[in-house]
Coordinates of C-alpha atoms in Angstrom, one line a residue:
X157 CA -17.1 58.4 -19.9
X158 CA -17.7 60.3 -16.9
X159 CA -20.5 62.4 -18.5
X160 CA -23.4 59.9 -18.0
X161 CA -22.7 59.9 -14.1
X162 CA -22.8 63.6 -13.7
X163 CA -26.5 64.1 -13.8
X164 CA -27.1 61.2 -11.0
X165 CA -24.2 63.0 -9.1
X166 CA -26.0 66.3 -9.2
X167 CA -29.3 64.9 -8.3
X168 CA -27.7 63.2 -5.1
X169 CA -26.2 66.7 -4.2
X170 CA -29.7 68.2 -4.7
X171 CA -30.9 65.6 -2.3
X172 CA -28.5 66.0 0.0
X173 CA -29.1 69.7 0.5
X174 CA -32.7 68.8 1.1
X175 CA -33.9 71.1 -1.9
X176 CA -36.1 68.0 -3.3
X177 CA -37.9 67.9 0.1
X178 CA -39.2 71.5 -0.2
X179 CA -42.9 71.6 -0.7
X180 CA -44.4 74.0 -3.0
X181 CA -45.9 75.9 -0.1
X182 CA -42.6 76.3 1.3
X183 CA -41.4 77.7 -2.0
X184 CA -44.0 80.1 -2.1
X185 CA -43.6 81.2 1.4
X186 CA -39.9 81.8 1.0
X187 CA -40.5 83.6 -2.3
X188 CA -42.9 85.8 -0.8
X189 CA -40.9 86.8 2.0
X190 CA -37.8 87.3 -0.3
X191 CA -39.9 89.5 -2.5
X192 CA -41.3 91.5 0.3
X193 CA -37.6 91.9 1.8
X194 CA -36.3 92.7 -1.7
X195 CA -39.0 95.2 -2.3
X196 CA -38.5 96.7 1.1
X197 CA -34.6 96.7 0.9
X198 CA -34.5 98.1 -2.7
X199 CA -37.0 100.8 -1.9
X200 CA -35.1 101.8 1.2
X201 CA -32.0 101.9 -0.5
X202 CA -33.0 103.6 -3.3
X203 CA -34.5 106.6 -1.3
X204 CA -31.3 106.4 1.0
X205 CA -29.2 106.8 -2.2
X206 CA -31.4 109.4 -3.9
X207 CA -31.2 111.6 -0.7
X208 CA -27.6 111.3 -0.1
X209 CA -26.9 111.9 -3.5
X210 CA -28.9 115.1 -3.8
X211 CA -27.3 116.0 -0.4
X212 CA -23.8 115.5 -1.5
X213 CA -24.1 117.2 -4.9
X214 CA -26.1 120.0 -3.6
X215 CA -23.4 120.7 -0.8
X216 CA -20.4 120.6 -3.0
X217 CA -22.3 122.5 -5.7
X218 CA -23.5 125.2 -3.4
X219 CA -20.0 125.6 -2.0
X220 CA -18.2 125.9 -5.2
X221 CA -20.9 128.4 -6.6
X222 CA -20.7 130.4 -3.8
X223 CA -16.9 130.4 -3.6
X224 CA -16.9 131.1 -7.6
X225 CA -19.3 134.2 -6.9
X226 CA -17.4 135.7 -4.2
X227 CA -14.0 135.2 -6.0
X228 CA -15.2 136.6 -9.2
X229 CA -16.3 139.7 -7.6
X230 CA -13.2 140.2 -5.6
X231 CA -10.6 139.3 -8.5
X232 CA -12.3 141.5 -11.2
X233 CA -13.2 144.4 -9.0
X234 CA -9.9 145.9 -9.6
X235 CA -9.8 145.3 -13.3
X236 CA -10.7 148.0 -15.8
X237 CA -13.7 147.6 -18.2
X238 CA -11.3 147.0 -21.0
X239 CA -8.5 144.6 -19.2
X240 CA -5.3 143.4 -20.8
X241 CA -5.2 139.8 -21.4
X242 CA -2.2 139.4 -19.0
X243 CA -4.4 141.1 -16.2
X244 CA -7.2 138.8 -17.1
X245 CA -4.9 135.7 -16.9
X246 CA -3.6 136.9 -13.5
X247 CA -7.2 137.2 -12.3
X248 CA -8.1 133.8 -13.6
X249 CA -5.0 132.2 -11.8
X250 CA -5.9 134.0 -8.4
X251 CA -9.6 132.7 -8.7
X252 CA -8.5 129.2 -9.2
X253 CA -6.0 129.1 -6.4
X254 CA -8.9 128.9 -4.0
X255 CA -9.7 125.8 -1.7
X256 CA -12.4 124.6 -4.3
X257 CA -9.7 123.5 -6.6
X258 CA -11.9 124.4 -9.9
X259 CA -10.6 125.6 -13.2
X260 CA -11.6 129.3 -14.3
X261 CA -12.3 130.7 -17.6
X262 CA -12.5 134.6 -18.1
X263 CA -13.7 136.4 -21.2
X264 CA -13.6 140.1 -21.7
X265 CA -13.2 143.0 -24.3
X266 CA -9.6 143.8 -24.3
X267 CA -8.0 147.3 -24.5
X268 CA -7.0 146.7 -28.2
X269 CA -10.8 146.0 -28.9
X270 CA -10.4 142.2 -29.4
X271 CA -12.0 139.4 -27.1
X272 CA -9.8 138.2 -24.7
X273 CA -10.0 134.8 -23.3
X274 CA -8.0 133.5 -20.1
X275 CA -8.2 129.8 -19.0
X276 CA -6.3 128.1 -16.0
X277 CA -6.6 125.0 -17.9
X278 CA -6.3 125.3 -21.9
X279 CA -6.2 121.6 -22.4
X280 CA -9.7 121.1 -20.8
X281 CA -11.4 124.2 -20.2
X282 CA -12.1 126.5 -23.2
X283 CA -14.9 128.5 -24.5
X284 CA -15.7 125.4 -26.5
X285 CA -16.2 123.5 -23.5
X286 CA -18.7 125.5 -22.1
X287 CA -22.2 124.5 -23.4
X288 CA -23.8 127.0 -25.7
X289 CA -27.2 127.1 -23.8
X290 CA -25.2 128.0 -20.6
X291 CA -23.2 130.9 -22.5
X292 CA -26.6 132.2 -23.9
X293 CA -28.3 132.2 -20.3
X294 CA -25.1 134.0 -18.9
X295 CA -25.0 136.6 -21.3
X296 CA -28.8 137.2 -21.6
X297 CA -29.8 140.6 -20.1
X298 CA -33.0 140.5 -18.0
X299 CA -35.4 143.4 -17.3
X300 CA -35.4 144.9 -14.0
X301 CA -38.4 144.6 -11.8
X302 CA -39.6 144.0 -8.2
X303 CA -38.6 140.5 -8.4
X304 CA -35.2 141.1 -10.5
X305 CA -32.9 143.8 -9.3
X306 CA -29.8 142.8 -11.3
X307 CA -29.8 142.3 -15.0
X308 CA -27.1 139.3 -15.2
X309 CA -27.3 136.3 -12.8
X310 CA -25.3 132.9 -12.4
X311 CA -26.1 129.7 -14.1
X312 CA -24.9 126.2 -13.8
X313 CA -25.1 122.8 -15.6
X314 CA -23.6 119.1 -15.1
X315 CA -21.5 117.9 -17.9
X316 CA -19.4 114.8 -18.4
X317 CA -16.0 115.4 -20.0
X318 CA -13.7 112.3 -20.6
X319 CA -15.8 110.0 -18.6
X320 CA -15.6 112.5 -15.6
X321 CA -18.8 114.4 -14.2
X322 CA -18.2 118.2 -14.0
X323 CA -20.0 121.1 -12.7
X324 CA -20.1 124.1 -15.4
X325 CA -21.3 127.3 -14.1
X326 CA -20.9 130.9 -15.3
X327 CA -21.7 134.7 -14.5
X328 CA -21.3 138.0 -16.1
X329 CA -20.4 140.9 -13.9
X330 CA -23.1 143.5 -13.4
X331 CA -22.1 147.0 -14.0
X332 CA -19.6 146.0 -16.5
X333 CA -16.7 143.7 -16.4
X334 CA -15.4 140.4 -17.5
X335 CA -17.8 137.3 -17.8
X336 CA -16.5 134.2 -15.8
X337 CA -16.8 130.6 -15.9
X338 CA -15.9 127.7 -13.6
X339 CA -15.3 124.0 -14.2
X340 CA -15.4 121.9 -11.0
X341 CA -14.6 118.1 -11.1
X342 CA -17.2 115.8 -9.4
X343 CA -15.2 112.8 -9.6
X344 CA -14.8 112.5 -5.7
X345 CA -18.4 112.8 -5.2
X346 CA -19.1 110.1 -7.8
X347 CA -16.6 107.9 -6.2
X348 CA -18.4 108.5 -2.8
X349 CA -21.9 107.7 -4.3
X350 CA -20.5 104.5 -5.8
X351 CA -19.3 103.4 -2.7
X352 CA -22.4 104.2 -1.0
X353 CA -24.4 102.5 -3.8
X354 CA -22.2 99.3 -3.1
X355 CA -22.9 99.2 0.4
X356 CA -26.6 99.7 0.0
X357 CA -26.6 96.7 -2.6
X358 CA -24.6 94.7 0.0
X359 CA -27.2 95.6 2.7
X360 CA -29.9 94.6 0.2
X361 CA -28.5 91.4 -0.7
X362 CA -27.7 90.6 3.3
X363 CA -31.5 91.6 3.8
X364 CA -32.8 89.3 1.1
X365 CA -30.6 86.3 2.6
X366 CA -31.8 87.2 6.2
X367 CA -35.4 87.3 5.0
X368 CA -35.1 83.8 3.1
X369 CA -33.6 82.4 6.4
X370 CA -36.5 83.9 8.4
X371 CA -39.0 82.4 5.8
X372 CA -37.2 79.2 6.0
X373 CA -37.6 79.4 10.0
X374 CA -41.1 80.4 9.7
X375 CA -42.1 77.7 7.0
X376 CA -40.5 75.1 9.3
X377 CA -42.4 76.4 12.3
X378 CA -45.7 76.5 10.4
X379 CA -45.2 73.7 7.9
X380 CA -44.0 71.0 10.3
X381 CA -47.2 70.7 12.2
X382 CA -49.0 70.6 8.6
X383 CA -46.7 67.9 7.4
X384 CA -47.5 65.7 10.4
X385 CA -51.0 66.2 9.9
X386 CA -50.7 65.2 6.2
X387 CA -48.7 62.3 7.3
X388 CA -51.5 61.4 9.9
X389 CA -54.0 61.7 7.3
X390 CA -52.3 59.4 4.9
X391 CA -51.9 56.8 7.7
X392 CA -55.7 57.2 8.7
X393 CA -56.5 56.7 5.0
X394 CA -54.4 53.6 4.9
X395 CA -56.7 52.1 7.6
X396 CA -54.5 52.9 10.8
X397 CA -57.4 54.3 12.6
X398 CA -55.5 54.6 15.8
X399 CA -53.3 57.3 14.5
X400 CA -53.3 60.2 16.7
X401 CA -51.2 63.8 16.7
X402 CA -49.3 64.8 19.6
X403 CA -50.8 68.4 20.6
X404 CA -48.7 71.2 21.9
X405 CA -49.8 74.8 22.3
X406 CA -52.8 76.6 22.0
X407 CA -52.6 78.1 18.5
X408 CA -54.8 77.4 15.5
X409 CA -52.6 74.5 14.3
X410 CA -52.9 72.8 17.9
X411 CA -56.6 73.2 17.7
X412 CA -56.5 71.8 14.1
X413 CA -54.8 68.8 15.6
X414 CA -57.3 68.3 18.4
X415 CA -60.1 68.5 15.7
X416 CA -58.2 65.6 13.8
X417 CA -57.8 63.6 17.0
X418 CA -61.4 63.8 17.7
X419 CA -62.4 63.1 14.1
X420 CA -60.1 60.0 13.9
X421 CA -61.3 58.7 17.3
X422 CA -65.0 59.0 16.4
X423 CA -64.2 57.2 13.1
X424 CA -62.4 54.4 14.7
X425 CA -65.5 53.9 16.8
X426 CA -67.9 54.2 14.0
X427 CA -65.8 51.9 11.8
X428 CA -65.6 49.3 14.6
X429 CA -69.3 49.5 15.2
X430 CA -70.1 49.1 11.5
X431 CA -67.3 46.1 11.1
X432 CA -69.2 44.6 13.9
X433 CA -72.5 44.8 12.3
X434 CA -71.1 43.8 9.1
X435 CA -69.6 40.7 10.6
X436 CA -72.7 39.8 12.5
X437 CA -74.8 40.3 9.4
X438 CA -72.2 37.7 7.5
X439 CA -72.3 35.2 10.2
X440 CA -76.1 35.6 10.2
X441 CA -76.3 34.8 6.5
X442 CA -73.8 32.1 6.6
X443 CA -75.3 30.5 9.6
X444 CA -78.8 30.8 8.1
X445 CA -77.8 29.4 4.7
X446 CA -76.0 26.3 6.4
X447 CA -79.0 25.9 8.6
X448 CA -81.3 25.7 5.8
X449 CA -79.3 23.3 3.7
X450 CA -80.3 20.3 5.9
X451 CA -84.1 20.7 5.7
X452 CA -83.8 21.7 2.0
X453 CA -82.2 18.4 1.3
X454 CA -84.9 16.5 2.8
X455 CA -87.6 18.8 0.9
X456 CA -85.6 18.3 -2.5
X457 CA -85.7 14.9 -2.1
X458 CA -89.4 14.6 -1.3
X459 CA -90.1 16.9 -4.3
X460 CA -88.2 15.0 -6.7
X461 CA -90.4 12.0 -5.5
X462 CA -93.4 14.0 -6.4
X463 CA -92.3 15.1 -9.6
X464 CA -91.6 11.5 -10.8
X465 CA -95.3 10.8 -9.5
X466 CA -96.7 13.8 -11.3
X467 CA -98.4 11.7 -13.9
X468 CA -100.2 9.8 -11.4
X469 CA -101.3 12.6 -9.2
X470 CA -104.9 13.8 -9.0
X471 CA -105.3 16.6 -11.3
X472 CA -106.6 18.7 -8.7
X473 CA -103.2 18.3 -6.7
X474 CA -100.8 18.3 -9.5
X475 CA -100.6 22.1 -9.9
X476 CA -99.8 22.5 -6.2
X477 CA -97.0 19.9 -6.5
X478 CA -95.6 21.7 -9.6
X479 CA -95.4 25.2 -7.5
X480 CA -93.9 23.2 -4.7
X481 CA -91.3 21.5 -6.9
X482 CA -90.4 25.1 -8.6
X483 CA -90.3 27.2 -5.5
X484 CA -88.2 24.5 -3.7
X485 CA -85.8 24.6 -6.6
X486 CA -86.0 28.5 -6.4
X487 CA -85.2 28.5 -2.6
X488 CA -82.3 25.9 -2.9
X489 CA -80.8 28.3 -5.7
X490 CA -81.2 31.1 -3.5
X491 CA -79.5 29.4 -0.4
X492 CA -76.6 28.1 -2.6
X493 CA -76.0 31.9 -4.1
X494 CA -76.1 33.2 -0.5
X495 CA -73.4 30.7 0.6
X496 CA -71.2 31.9 -2.5
X497 CA -71.9 35.7 -1.6
X498 CA -70.7 34.7 1.9
X499 CA -67.4 33.1 0.6
X500 CA -66.7 36.2 -1.4
X501 CA -67.4 38.7 1.5
X502 CA -65.4 36.5 3.9
X503 CA -62.5 36.3 1.5
X504 CA -62.6 32.5 1.3
X505 CA -63.4 32.0 -2.2
X506 CA -60.2 30.5 -3.8
X507 CA -59.4 29.5 -7.5
X508 CA -58.7 25.9 -8.7
X509 CA -56.9 26.8 -11.9
X510 CA -56.3 24.7 -15.0
X511 CA -55.1 25.1 -18.4
X512 CA -58.5 25.4 -20.2
X513 CA -59.3 25.7 -23.9
X514 CA -61.9 28.5 -23.8
X515 CA -63.8 27.7 -27.0
X516 CA -64.1 24.3 -25.6
X517 CA -65.5 25.7 -22.3
X518 CA -67.9 27.9 -23.8
X519 CA -69.4 25.1 -25.9
X520 CA -69.5 22.9 -23.0
X521 CA -71.4 25.5 -20.9
X522 CA -73.9 26.2 -23.8
X523 CA -74.5 22.6 -24.7
X524 CA -75.0 21.6 -21.1
X525 CA -78.0 23.9 -20.8
X526 CA -79.4 23.0 -24.3
X527 CA -78.8 26.6 -25.6
X528 CA -77.1 25.5 -29.0
X529 CA -80.1 26.3 -30.9
X530 CA -80.4 29.9 -29.5
X531 CA -76.8 31.0 -29.3
X532 CA -74.3 31.9 -32.2
X533 CA -70.8 31.1 -31.0
X534 CA -67.9 32.9 -32.7
X535 CA -64.7 31.4 -30.7
X536 CA -61.3 30.7 -32.2
X537 CA -59.9 27.3 -31.3
X538 CA -56.8 27.1 -29.5
X539 CA -57.1 29.8 -27.1
X540 CA -55.8 28.3 -23.9
X541 CA -55.9 30.3 -20.6
X542 CA -55.3 29.3 -17.0
X543 CA -58.6 29.7 -15.4
X544 CA -60.9 28.1 -12.7
X545 CA -63.2 26.2 -15.2
X546 CA -66.1 26.0 -12.6
X547 CA -66.1 29.8 -12.1
X548 CA -65.9 30.4 -15.7
X549 CA -69.0 28.3 -16.3
X550 CA -70.7 30.2 -13.5
X551 CA -69.9 33.6 -15.1
X552 CA -70.9 32.3 -18.9
X553 CA -73.9 30.8 -17.5
X554 CA -74.9 34.0 -16.1
X555 CA -74.3 36.2 -18.9
X556 CA -75.6 34.0 -21.4
X557 CA -78.9 33.1 -19.4
X558 CA -79.4 36.9 -18.9
X559 CA -79.2 37.5 -22.8
X560 CA -81.7 34.6 -23.4
X561 CA -83.8 35.8 -20.5
X562 CA -84.2 39.6 -21.1
X563 CA -82.6 40.0 -24.6
X564 CA -83.7 39.3 -28.2
X565 CA -82.6 36.7 -30.6
X566 CA -80.1 35.8 -31.5
X567 CA -77.7 35.8 -28.8
X568 CA -74.1 36.1 -29.9
X569 CA -71.1 35.0 -28.0
X570 CA -67.5 35.9 -29.4
X571 CA -64.1 34.8 -27.8
X572 CA -61.0 36.8 -28.6
X573 CA -57.8 37.8 -27.3
X574 CA -56.3 41.2 -27.0
X575 CA -52.6 42.4 -26.4
X576 CA -52.1 44.7 -23.5
X577 CA -49.1 46.2 -21.9
X578 CA -49.0 43.5 -19.3
X579 CA -49.3 40.8 -21.7
X580 CA -52.4 39.3 -23.3
X581 CA -56.2 39.5 -22.1
X582 CA -59.0 37.2 -23.0
X583 CA -62.3 38.8 -24.1
X584 CA -65.6 37.1 -24.1
X585 CA -68.5 39.3 -25.4
X586 CA -72.2 38.3 -25.2
X587 CA -74.6 40.4 -27.1
X588 CA -78.3 39.9 -27.5
X589 CA -80.7 42.0 -29.8
X590 CA -83.3 43.2 -27.2
X591 CA -84.1 46.7 -26.4
X592 CA -81.0 47.1 -24.5
X593 CA -80.5 48.3 -20.8
X594 CA -81.8 51.8 -19.7
X595 CA -79.4 54.3 -19.0
X596 CA -80.4 54.8 -15.5
X597 CA -80.1 51.0 -14.8
X598 CA -76.8 50.7 -16.4
X599 CA -74.7 51.6 -13.3
X600 CA -76.8 49.2 -11.3
X601 CA -76.7 46.0 -13.4
X602 CA -74.2 44.3 -10.9
X603 CA -75.5 45.4 -7.6
X604 CA -77.0 42.6 -5.5
X605 CA -80.8 42.2 -5.3
X606 CA -81.2 45.1 -7.7
X607 CA -84.4 45.3 -9.6
X608 CA -85.0 47.8 -12.3
X609 CA -88.6 48.1 -11.7
X610 CA -90.1 48.5 -8.3
X611 CA -93.5 47.3 -9.5
X612 CA -92.2 43.7 -10.0
X613 CA -90.5 42.9 -6.6
X614 CA -91.0 39.3 -7.1
X615 CA -89.3 37.4 -10.0
X616 CA -87.8 34.2 -10.8
X617 CA -84.3 35.3 -9.8
X618 CA -82.7 36.5 -6.6
X619 CA -81.1 39.3 -8.0
X620 CA -77.6 37.8 -7.1
X621 CA -76.4 36.3 -10.7
X622 CA -74.7 39.2 -12.2
X623 CA -73.0 40.0 -8.8
X624 CA -71.8 36.5 -8.5
X625 CA -70.4 36.7 -12.0
X626 CA -68.6 39.6 -11.3
X627 CA -67.1 38.6 -8.2
X628 CA -65.9 35.4 -10.0
X629 CA -64.4 37.7 -12.8
X630 CA -62.6 39.8 -10.0
X631 CA -61.1 36.9 -8.3
X632 CA -59.5 35.8 -11.6
X633 CA -58.3 39.5 -11.9
X634 CA -60.7 40.4 -14.5
X635 CA -63.7 42.5 -15.0
X636 CA -67.0 42.4 -16.6
X637 CA -68.7 45.7 -18.3
X638 CA -72.3 46.3 -19.3
X639 CA -73.2 48.3 -22.3
X640 CA -75.5 49.0 -25.1
X641 CA -74.6 48.1 -28.8
X642 CA -75.2 51.0 -31.3
X643 CA -77.2 48.6 -33.5
X644 CA -79.4 47.7 -30.5
X645 CA -79.2 45.1 -27.6
X646 CA -77.1 44.8 -24.5
X647 CA -73.5 43.9 -24.7
X648 CA -71.6 42.2 -21.7
X649 CA -67.9 42.0 -22.1
X650 CA -65.9 39.8 -19.8
X651 CA -61.9 40.4 -19.7
X652 CA -59.8 38.0 -18.1
X653 CA -55.9 37.7 -18.0
X654 CA -54.9 34.8 -20.2
X655 CA -52.3 33.6 -17.6
X656 CA -52.3 34.6 -14.0
X657 CA -50.5 33.2 -11.1
X658 CA -52.4 30.9 -8.8
X659 CA -54.1 32.9 -6.2
X660 CA -53.8 31.2 -3.0
X661 CA -54.5 27.7 -1.8
X662 CA -57.2 25.7 -3.8
X663 CA -60.7 25.6 -2.6
X664 CA -61.8 22.3 -1.5
X665 CA -64.9 21.0 -3.7
X666 CA -68.0 20.9 -1.8
X667 CA -69.2 17.5 -3.2
X668 CA -72.7 17.1 -3.2
X669 CA -73.4 21.0 -3.2
X670 CA -71.0 22.6 -5.7
X671 CA -71.5 21.4 -9.1
X672 CA -68.6 21.2 -11.6
X673 CA -68.4 22.9 -15.0
X674 CA -70.4 21.7 -17.5
X675 CA -73.2 20.5 -15.5
X676 CA -76.6 21.8 -16.0
X677 CA -77.0 25.4 -14.6
X678 CA -80.1 27.3 -13.9
X679 CA -79.9 30.6 -15.8
X680 CA -83.6 31.4 -15.5
X681 CA -84.2 30.1 -19.1
X682 CA -85.7 26.7 -19.9
X683 CA -83.9 24.8 -22.6
X684 CA -85.2 25.5 -25.8
X685 CA -87.8 28.2 -24.5
X686 CA -87.1 32.0 -25.0
X687 CA -88.9 34.9 -23.0
X688 CA -90.3 37.9 -24.9
X689 CA -87.5 40.5 -25.5
X690 CA -87.0 42.8 -22.6
X691 CA -89.9 41.2 -20.7
X692 CA -88.3 40.9 -17.4
X693 CA -86.9 43.6 -15.1
X694 CA -85.1 41.3 -12.6
X695 CA -82.9 38.2 -12.6
X696 CA -84.2 34.9 -12.9
X697 CA -82.8 31.9 -11.3
X698 CA -83.5 28.3 -11.2
X699 CA -81.9 25.2 -12.8
X700 CA -83.0 23.9 -16.3
X701 CA -86.2 21.8 -16.1
X702 CA -85.5 18.1 -16.4
X703 CA -81.9 18.4 -15.2
X704 CA -81.1 16.6 -11.9
X705 CA -77.8 18.6 -11.1
X706 CA -77.7 22.3 -10.5
X707 CA -74.7 24.8 -10.6
X708 CA -74.6 27.3 -7.8
X709 CA -74.7 30.9 -8.7
X710 CA -75.8 30.5 -12.4
X711 CA -79.0 32.6 -12.6
X712 CA -79.9 35.0 -15.4
X713 CA -78.9 38.7 -15.5
X714 CA -79.9 41.0 -13.1
X715 CA -81.3 44.4 -13.2
X716 CA -82.6 44.5 -16.9

């Protein structure tokens, strides 16, 4: 039962040691320091071991060989050319009794004509112990010349017997006499070299640990200012423009901190300046829109009277009256749209949510604008979502009106739901059969006042319809996307959450100015009339002719 808790305990221990707070740069720095220290320590230790090993072995070897040469000469000088085996054994014991403590093996032709072999250690050192190449080299007679004045020389070789290293050497007496071999144990030297190796290994480990500690100290010294700079940069990115770094020292990091502080100060000044200008611009638009509403109300009333008396007007005056009426309506729509935009910019736009049957809402929007003959509706009944009916009507009026104005018949509206990780989304697709949206225009269709053709600066719309529709989708927590269908025509997709919590306090209705859902909305298309496919390049606004009530922000699609 304790096993599942063990990983969590280990993670807590690791956090306690601070290992999880190590950045990758810190790890790389420690690794590089450790690698450099390890390389240097191993190289130094290897060189030291190699030099000491050669020194120890050469000293022991030279001392033993010199003693063996002298002892061989002294001990065999008194022997006859064909000594007896007993005399040969006495000479071997005399040679082995020296301070070097090595075993001796003497080989000679005895007085009886047989080979006589005398060894001071018959268990370990016999003639079979001596390597054959060494015996061959010792007994090989060399030609005499200026560089070689004696026919026989001493040879040596290292050999391991019974897991112990030995030095085996041999020489033959020049001028006749026995051949002598020596076996010198190197166990003491190996023990000394092993102790040296352990000492060098411990020194290497200590150097590695020391380098890691030095790397940690260096990383802390170098990376702490960098970490403070990163933290300050994150705060600056989160909008805390008054963030500053404490500068100490005169090194490169201090200069970087000063540069950051100067940059943050200039950025703060620039943002304050731009925020002031933006606030002034918003106040100007809002004030201008409010100021225009009063005279527009009077002008609208006059134009309605003139429109009612249109049949009784002089034929010469009637066209001018129609122009005044249409332009007054267009100006009224523009002012209402600007008022709506300022609400979004100021963050004062709120939702008035209700449980809405989406199919009924779409049908009401189409029927209110007399678009039933021009729109094919494919909506499942029973799809209920918590939405703001008026804002949904604004979105639908703009998307459908845009398709009718700039697309080709028929315009198809489909309503579906789609399961997502967070629940369920409402999908409303509006597709026309026109030429579609040019690729260079697609990224800008929701921009304010965007017109796809610079040659047509004036149009029926203000260029705000789709941008207002997008803002209304955003305030619901949704999105609108534009694309081209593979079969031709443009497709606008509205995606909204089926059920979202109420977003703040409800907005008070502006009675007399903001129309509710289902009222006549200007979409840039007269009821029952269709524009040529792809004829427009900018959005058209305005109310449906013959309807006395207008819905704010319901102009046709922008940027196509």
